[in-house]
CSV table of C-alpha atoms in Angstrom, one decimal:
chain,number,residue,atom,x,y,z
A,1,LEU,CA,-18.1,70.3,56.6
A,2,LEU,CA,-17.6,70.7,60.5
A,3,GLU,CA,-14.5,71.2,60.8
A,4,GLU,CA,-14.5,74.4,58.1
A,5,LEU,CA,-16.9,75.4,59.4
A,6,GLN,CA,-15.4,75.4,62.9
A,7,LEU,CA,-12.0,77.3,61.3
A,8,VAL,CA,-15.1,79.8,59.5
A,9,ARG,CA,-16.1,80.6,63.3
A,10,GLN,CA,-12.6,80.8,64.8
A,11,GLN,CA,-11.9,83.2,61.9
A,12,TYR,CA,-14.8,85.1,62.2
A,13,ALA,CA,-14.4,85.4,66.2
A,14,GLU,CA,-10.6,86.4,65.6
A,15,SER,CA,-11.4,89.2,63.5
A,16,GLN,CA,-14.0,90.0,65.7
A,17,ARG,CA,-11.6,90.4,68.4
A,18,ARG,CA,-9.3,92.0,66.5
A,19,GLU,CA,-11.8,94.8,65.3
A,20,ARG,CA,-12.4,95.6,68.8
A,21,ILE,CA,-9.5,95.9,70.2
A,22,LEU,CA,-8.8,98.3,67.0
A,23,VAL,CA,-12.2,100.2,68.7
A,24,ARG,CA,-10.8,100.5,71.7
A,25,ARG,CA,-7.1,102.1,69.6
A,26,LEU,CA,-9.3,104.1,67.5
A,27,ALA,CA,-10.9,105.5,70.9
A,28,ASN,CA,-7.5,106.0,73.1
A,29,LYS,CA,-6.2,107.8,69.6
A,30,GLU,CA,-9.6,110.0,70.0
A,31,GLN,CA,-9.2,110.7,73.5
A,32,GLU,CA,-5.4,111.3,73.1
A,33,MET,CA,-6.5,114.1,70.4
A,34,GLN,CA,-9.1,115.8,71.9
A,35,ASP,CA,-6.6,116.1,75.1
A,36,TYR,CA,-4.0,116.8,72.8
A,37,VAL,CA,-6.3,119.5,71.5
A,38,THR,CA,-7.0,121.0,74.6
A,39,GLN,CA,-3.7,121.5,75.9
A,40,ILE,CA,-3.0,123.6,72.7
A,41,SER,CA,-5.8,125.9,73.7
A,42,GLU,CA,-4.3,126.4,76.4
A,43,LEU,CA,-1.4,126.9,75.5
A,44,LYS,CA,-2.1,129.6,72.9
A,45,SER,CA,-4.6,131.3,76.0
A,46,ALA,CA,-1.7,131.4,78.2
A,47,GLN,CA,1.1,132.6,75.2
A,48,ALA,CA,-1.7,135.2,74.0
A,49,PRO,CA,-1.2,137.9,77.3
A,50,GLY,CA,-3.8,140.5,78.6
A,51,PRO,CA,-3.2,143.6,78.9
A,52,SER,CA,-3.1,143.6,82.6
A,53,ALA,CA,0.1,141.1,81.7
A,54,LEU,CA,1.6,143.5,78.9
A,55,LYS,CA,1.3,146.2,81.4
A,56,ASN,CA,2.9,144.3,84.3
A,57,ALA,CA,5.8,143.2,81.0
A,58,LEU,CA,6.8,146.5,80.6
A,59,LEU,CA,10.7,147.4,81.7
A,60,ASP,CA,11.5,151.0,82.9
A,61,PRO,CA,13.6,152.5,79.5
A,62,ALA,CA,16.4,152.5,82.0
A,63,VAL,CA,16.4,149.1,82.9
A,64,ASN,CA,16.5,148.3,78.8
A,65,LEU,CA,19.7,150.8,78.2
A,66,LEU,CA,21.7,148.9,81.3
A,67,PHE,CA,20.8,145.5,79.6
A,68,GLN,CA,21.8,146.8,76.3
A,69,LYS,CA,25.4,147.9,78.1
A,70,LEU,CA,25.7,144.7,79.8
A,71,LYS,CA,25.4,143.2,76.4
A,72,THR,CA,27.9,145.1,74.7
A,73,GLU,CA,30.0,144.6,77.8
A,74,LEU,CA,29.7,140.9,77.9
A,75,VAL,CA,30.5,140.6,73.5
A,76,GLN,CA,33.6,142.7,74.2
A,77,THR,CA,34.6,140.5,77.0
A,78,ARG,CA,34.1,137.2,75.4
A,79,ALA,CA,36.5,138.7,72.5
A,80,ARG,CA,38.9,139.3,75.0
A,81,LEU,CA,39.1,136.2,76.6
A,82,GLU,CA,39.4,135.1,73.6
A,83,GLU,CA,42.3,136.6,72.4
A,84,THR,CA,44.1,135.9,76.2
A,85,GLN,CA,43.7,132.6,75.4
A,86,ASN,CA,44.4,132.6,72.1
A,87,GLU,CA,47.6,134.8,73.5
A,88,LEU,CA,48.3,131.5,76.4
A,89,SER,CA,48.0,129.0,73.5
A,90,ALA,CA,51.0,130.6,71.8
A,91,TRP,CA,53.0,131.6,74.5
A,92,LYS,CA,52.8,127.3,75.8
A,93,PHE,CA,54.0,126.8,72.1
A,94,THR,CA,56.9,124.4,71.9
A,95,PRO,CA,58.4,122.4,68.6
A,96,ASP,CA,57.5,119.4,70.9
A,97,SER,CA,53.5,119.8,71.7
A,98,ASN,CA,51.2,118.3,69.5
A,99,THR,CA,49.8,121.7,68.7
A,100,GLY,CA,53.4,123.0,67.3
A,101,LYS,CA,53.7,120.0,65.0
A,102,ARG,CA,50.1,121.0,63.4
A,103,LEU,CA,51.5,124.7,62.8
A,104,MET,CA,54.5,123.3,61.9
A,105,ALA,CA,52.8,120.8,59.2
A,106,LYS,CA,50.3,123.7,58.5
A,107,CYS,CA,53.3,126.6,57.5
A,108,ARG,CA,55.2,124.1,55.2
A,109,LEU,CA,51.8,123.2,53.6
A,110,LEU,CA,51.2,127.0,52.6
A,111,TYR,CA,55.4,127.7,52.4
A,112,GLN,CA,54.7,124.7,49.4
A,113,GLU,CA,51.6,126.4,47.6
A,114,ASN,CA,53.5,129.6,48.1
A,115,GLU,CA,56.3,128.5,46.3
A,116,GLU,CA,53.7,127.0,43.1
A,117,LEU,CA,51.6,129.8,42.9
A,118,GLY,CA,54.7,132.1,42.8
A,119,LYS,CA,56.2,130.1,39.2
A,120,MET,CA,52.5,130.2,38.1
A,121,THR,CA,52.8,134.0,38.5
A,122,SER,CA,56.2,134.0,37.2
A,123,ASN,CA,55.6,131.7,34.4
A,124,GLY,CA,52.5,134.7,33.4
A,125,ARG,CA,54.2,137.3,33.7
A,126,LEU,CA,56.9,135.9,31.6
A,127,ALA,CA,54.2,134.5,28.5
A,128,LYS,CA,52.7,138.3,28.8
A,129,LEU,CA,56.5,139.7,28.2
A,130,GLU,CA,56.7,137.7,25.4
A,131,SER,CA,53.5,138.9,23.8
A,132,ASP,CA,53.9,142.6,24.4
A,133,LEU,CA,57.1,142.9,22.9
A,134,ALA,CA,56.0,140.9,19.8
A,135,LEU,CA,53.1,143.5,19.8
A,136,GLN,CA,55.0,146.3,20.6
A,137,ARG,CA,57.4,145.3,17.8
A,138,ASN,CA,54.6,144.9,15.3
A,139,ILE,CA,53.5,148.4,16.0
A,140,GLY,CA,56.8,149.9,15.2
A,141,GLU,CA,57.0,148.4,11.9
A,142,GLU,CA,53.9,149.7,11.0
A,143,LEU,CA,55.0,153.3,12.7
A,144,LYS,CA,58.1,153.0,10.3
A,145,LYS,CA,56.2,152.3,7.0
A,146,THR,CA,54.1,155.2,8.0
A,147,GLN,CA,56.6,157.4,8.5
A,148,LEU,CA,57.9,156.8,5.1
A,149,ASP,CA,54.6,157.4,3.6
A,150,LEU,CA,54.4,160.3,4.9
A,151,ASP,CA,57.9,161.2,4.1
A,152,GLU,CA,57.2,160.7,0.5
A,153,VAL,CA,54.0,163.0,0.6
A,154,LEU,CA,56.0,165.3,2.7
A,155,MET,CA,59.0,165.6,-0.4
A,156,GLU,CA,55.4,165.8,-2.9
A,157,LEU,CA,54.0,168.6,-1.1
A,158,GLU,CA,56.8,170.6,-1.1
A,159,GLU,CA,57.8,170.4,-4.8
A,160,ASP,CA,54.0,171.5,-4.8
A,161,LEU,CA,54.8,174.6,-3.1
A,162,GLU,CA,57.8,175.5,-4.5
A,163,GLY,CA,55.9,175.5,-7.4
A,164,MET,CA,53.3,177.6,-6.3
A,165,GLN,CA,55.8,179.7,-4.9
A,166,ASN,CA,56.8,180.7,-8.3
A,167,THR,CA,53.2,181.0,-9.4
A,168,ILE,CA,52.9,183.5,-6.5
A,169,VAL,CA,55.7,185.5,-7.7
A,170,LEU,CA,55.0,185.8,-11.1
A,171,MET,CA,51.5,187.0,-10.3
A,172,GLN,CA,53.0,189.4,-8.2
A,173,ARG,CA,54.9,190.8,-10.8
A,174,GLU,CA,52.2,190.9,-13.2
A,175,LEU,CA,49.9,192.9,-10.4
A,176,GLN,CA,52.4,195.6,-10.2
A,177,GLY,CA,52.8,195.5,-14.3
A,178,ALA,CA,49.0,196.0,-14.0
A,179,ASN,CA,49.0,198.7,-11.7
A,180,GLU,CA,51.5,200.5,-13.3
A,181,LYS,CA,49.5,200.7,-16.4
A,182,ILE,CA,46.6,201.4,-13.9
A,183,ALA,CA,48.1,204.3,-12.8
A,184,SER,CA,49.8,205.6,-16.5
A,185,LEU,CA,46.5,205.0,-17.8
A,186,GLU,CA,44.4,207.2,-14.7
A,187,ARG,CA,47.6,209.9,-15.4
A,188,GLU,CA,46.5,210.0,-19.0
A,189,ASN,CA,43.2,210.0,-18.2
A,190,GLY,CA,43.1,213.0,-15.9
A,191,GLU,CA,45.9,215.1,-18.8
A,192,LEU,CA,42.8,214.5,-21.4
A,193,ARG,CA,40.0,215.7,-18.6
A,194,CYS,CA,41.8,218.8,-17.9
A,195,LYS,CA,41.8,219.1,-21.5
A,196,ASN,CA,38.7,218.2,-22.8
A,197,VAL,CA,37.7,221.0,-19.4
A,198,ASN,CA,39.8,223.7,-21.4
A,199,GLY,CA,38.4,223.1,-25.2
A,200,CYS,CA,35.0,223.1,-23.0
A,201,GLU,CA,35.7,226.3,-21.5
A,202,MET,CA,37.0,227.7,-24.7
A,203,ASP,CA,34.6,226.7,-26.4
A,204,VAL,CA,32.1,228.5,-24.0
A,205,ASN,CA,33.9,232.1,-23.9
A,206,CYS,CA,34.3,232.0,-27.6
A,207,GLY,CA,30.8,231.4,-28.4
A,208,SER,CA,29.4,234.3,-25.8
A,209,ALA,CA,31.6,236.7,-27.3
A,210,ARG,CA,30.8,235.7,-30.7
A,211,THR,CA,26.8,235.9,-30.4
A,212,PRO,CA,26.9,239.4,-29.5
A,213,SER,CA,28.9,239.6,-32.6
A,214,ARG,CA,26.7,237.2,-34.8
A,215,ASP,CA,23.6,239.7,-33.8
A,216,ASN,CA,25.4,242.6,-34.7
A,217,CYS,CA,25.9,241.1,-38.6
A,218,LEU,CA,23.1,239.9,-38.7
A,219,ASN,CA,21.2,243.5,-37.6
A,220,ASN,CA,23.7,245.4,-39.7
A,221,GLY,CA,22.8,242.9,-42.8
A,222,GLU,CA,19.3,243.4,-42.1
A,223,ALA,CA,19.6,247.2,-42.1
A,224,ASP,CA,21.4,246.6,-44.9
A,225,GLY,CA,19.2,244.7,-47.0
A,226,ASN,CA,16.3,247.4,-46.4
A,227,ASP,CA,18.6,250.1,-47.5
A,228,GLY,CA,19.6,248.5,-50.0
A,229,GLY,CA,15.2,247.2,-50.3
A,230,GLN,CA,14.3,251.1,-50.2
A,231,ASP,CA,17.4,252.6,-53.2
A,232,GLU,CA,16.8,250.0,-54.7
A,233,GLY,CA,13.5,248.7,-55.1
A,234,GLY,CA,13.1,244.9,-55.2
A,235,GLY,CA,16.5,243.8,-56.5
A,236,GLY,CA,18.3,245.4,-53.2
A,237,GLY,CA,15.0,243.8,-51.2
A,238,SER,CA,16.4,240.2,-51.9
A,239,ASN,CA,20.5,240.9,-51.5
A,240,GLY,CA,19.4,241.5,-48.1
A,241,ALA,CA,17.4,238.6,-47.8
A,242,ASP,CA,20.2,236.9,-48.9
A,243,THR,CA,22.7,238.2,-46.7
A,244,THR,CA,20.8,236.9,-43.3
A,245,MET,CA,20.2,233.4,-44.9
A,246,ASP,CA,23.5,233.2,-45.3
A,247,GLY,CA,24.7,234.5,-41.9
A,248,GLY,CA,21.6,232.2,-39.8
A,249,GLU,CA,23.3,229.2,-41.5
A,250,ASN,CA,26.9,230.6,-40.6
A,251,ALA,CA,25.9,230.2,-37.5
A,252,CYS,CA,23.6,227.2,-37.2
A,253,SER,CA,26.4,225.5,-39.1
A,254,LYS,CA,29.1,226.2,-36.0
A,255,SER,CA,26.7,225.2,-33.7
A,256,LYS,CA,25.9,222.1,-35.0
A,257,LYS,CA,30.0,221.9,-34.8
A,258,ARG,CA,30.5,222.7,-31.2
A,259,THR,CA,27.4,219.9,-30.7
A,260,TYR,CA,29.8,217.3,-32.9
A,261,ASP,CA,33.2,218.8,-30.7
A,262,GLU,CA,31.3,217.8,-27.2
A,263,SER,CA,29.5,214.3,-28.7
A,264,ASP,CA,33.2,213.6,-29.6
A,265,SER,CA,34.5,214.3,-26.1
A,266,SER,CA,32.1,212.5,-23.7
A,267,GLU,CA,32.1,209.3,-26.0
A,268,PHE,CA,36.1,209.8,-25.5
A,269,ASN,CA,34.8,209.5,-22.0
A,270,THR,CA,32.6,207.0,-21.7
A,271,CYS,CA,35.1,205.5,-23.8
A,272,SER,CA,38.1,206.2,-20.9
A,273,LYS,CA,36.1,205.4,-18.4
A,274,THR,CA,34.9,201.9,-19.5
A,275,ARG,CA,38.3,201.0,-20.1
A,276,ARG,CA,39.4,201.8,-16.5
A,277,SER,CA,36.7,200.2,-15.6
A,278,SER,CA,37.3,196.8,-17.4
A,279,LEU,CA,41.2,197.4,-15.9
A,280,VAL,CA,40.1,198.1,-12.1
A,281,ASN,CA,37.7,194.6,-12.9
A,282,GLN,CA,40.5,193.0,-14.1
A,283,GLN,CA,43.1,194.0,-10.8
A,284,GLN,CA,40.5,193.0,-8.3
A,285,GLU,CA,40.5,189.6,-10.4
A,286,ASP,CA,44.1,188.9,-10.4
A,287,GLU,CA,44.2,190.0,-6.6
A,288,GLU,CA,41.2,187.5,-6.0
A,289,SER,CA,43.2,185.0,-7.3
A,290,ILE,CA,46.2,185.4,-6.0
A,291,LYS,CA,44.5,185.5,-2.3
A,292,VAL,CA,43.2,182.4,-3.3
A,293,GLN,CA,46.4,180.7,-4.2
A,294,ASN,CA,48.0,182.2,-1.1
A,295,PHE,CA,45.2,180.6,0.9
A,296,THR,CA,45.4,177.4,-0.5
A,297,ALA,CA,49.3,177.5,0.5
A,298,LEU,CA,49.2,179.0,3.7
A,299,THR,CA,45.9,175.4,4.2
A,300,GLN,CA,48.6,173.2,2.5
A,301,ASN,CA,51.4,174.2,4.8
A,302,GLY,CA,49.0,174.1,8.1
A,303,THR,CA,48.2,170.5,6.7
A,304,LEU,CA,52.1,169.7,6.5
A,305,SER,CA,52.4,170.9,10.1
A,306,LYS,CA,50.2,168.8,11.2
A,307,THR,CA,51.3,165.9,9.5
C-alpha cells in the first residue's frame, strides 16, 4: 500500500508539473497572439494612408504618361530581344549541335504525322466520293423513271389536245352555221317588219279615206229614209232605219277585221322576237362553251410546257 501510495503521489506530482508547463505554454501563446494582433492593427493603420499621405502619393499626369511610354518601350525591347536571340540560335544551328539534333528529331516526327494524316484524309475522300457516286447513280435512275412517266403523260395529253382541237373546229363550224341562220332570220324578220309597216300605213290611209264616204253613205241613207218616211209614211221610215243599221254593221265589221289584222301582226312580231332572242341566247351559250374549251386547252398547254 505504501508503494502504491508513493506511486500515486509521484503521478500526481508529475501531472501537476505537466499542468504548469502547459499553463506556461498557453500563457506564451496568448502573449504571442496579442503581439500578432497589435502587429496586424499597426499594419492596417500603416496601410490605410491619411489625406496627407494621399496628397503626397499623387503623381503629375506628365510623369504618369512617361511611365506608360517606358512600359510600352520595355515590352517592345523584350520582344526584340527574344527575336534576336532566336535569330542568333538559328545562325548557330548545326546538325552536330544538341539543338540541331533535337530539331531534326522533331522534324522527322512532324513529317511522319503529316504522312499519316494525308493517308487518313485520302481514305476518307475516297469513301466520300464512292458514296456520292452511288447517290448520283440512284438519283439518275429515279430521274429516268420520272422522265418515262412524264413522256407517257405528255403522249396522253397530246392525244387529248388533238381531240379537243377537233371538237373546237366542229364547234366553230356549228357556230358559223348558227350565225348564218341568225343573219338569215334577221333578214326575214326585217322584211316582215317592213311589210307589216307598209300594210299598216295602207290600212290607215284606207280607213281615213273610207270614214267620210261612210259618213256620207250613212247621211245619205238617213236622208233617203227620212224622205221615204215623209213620202210613204210609217213603212218608208222603217226601211230608212234598216239601211242605217246595215251601214253601221258594215262599219263595225270592218273595224273588227282591222283589229284582228293588227293583233295577228303583233303576235307574229312577238313570235319572231322570241325566236330571235332564243337564237341569240343559244349563240351566246355556244360562244361561252367555246371560250371555256379554249381556256381549258390553253391551261393544258401551259401545264405541258411547265412539265
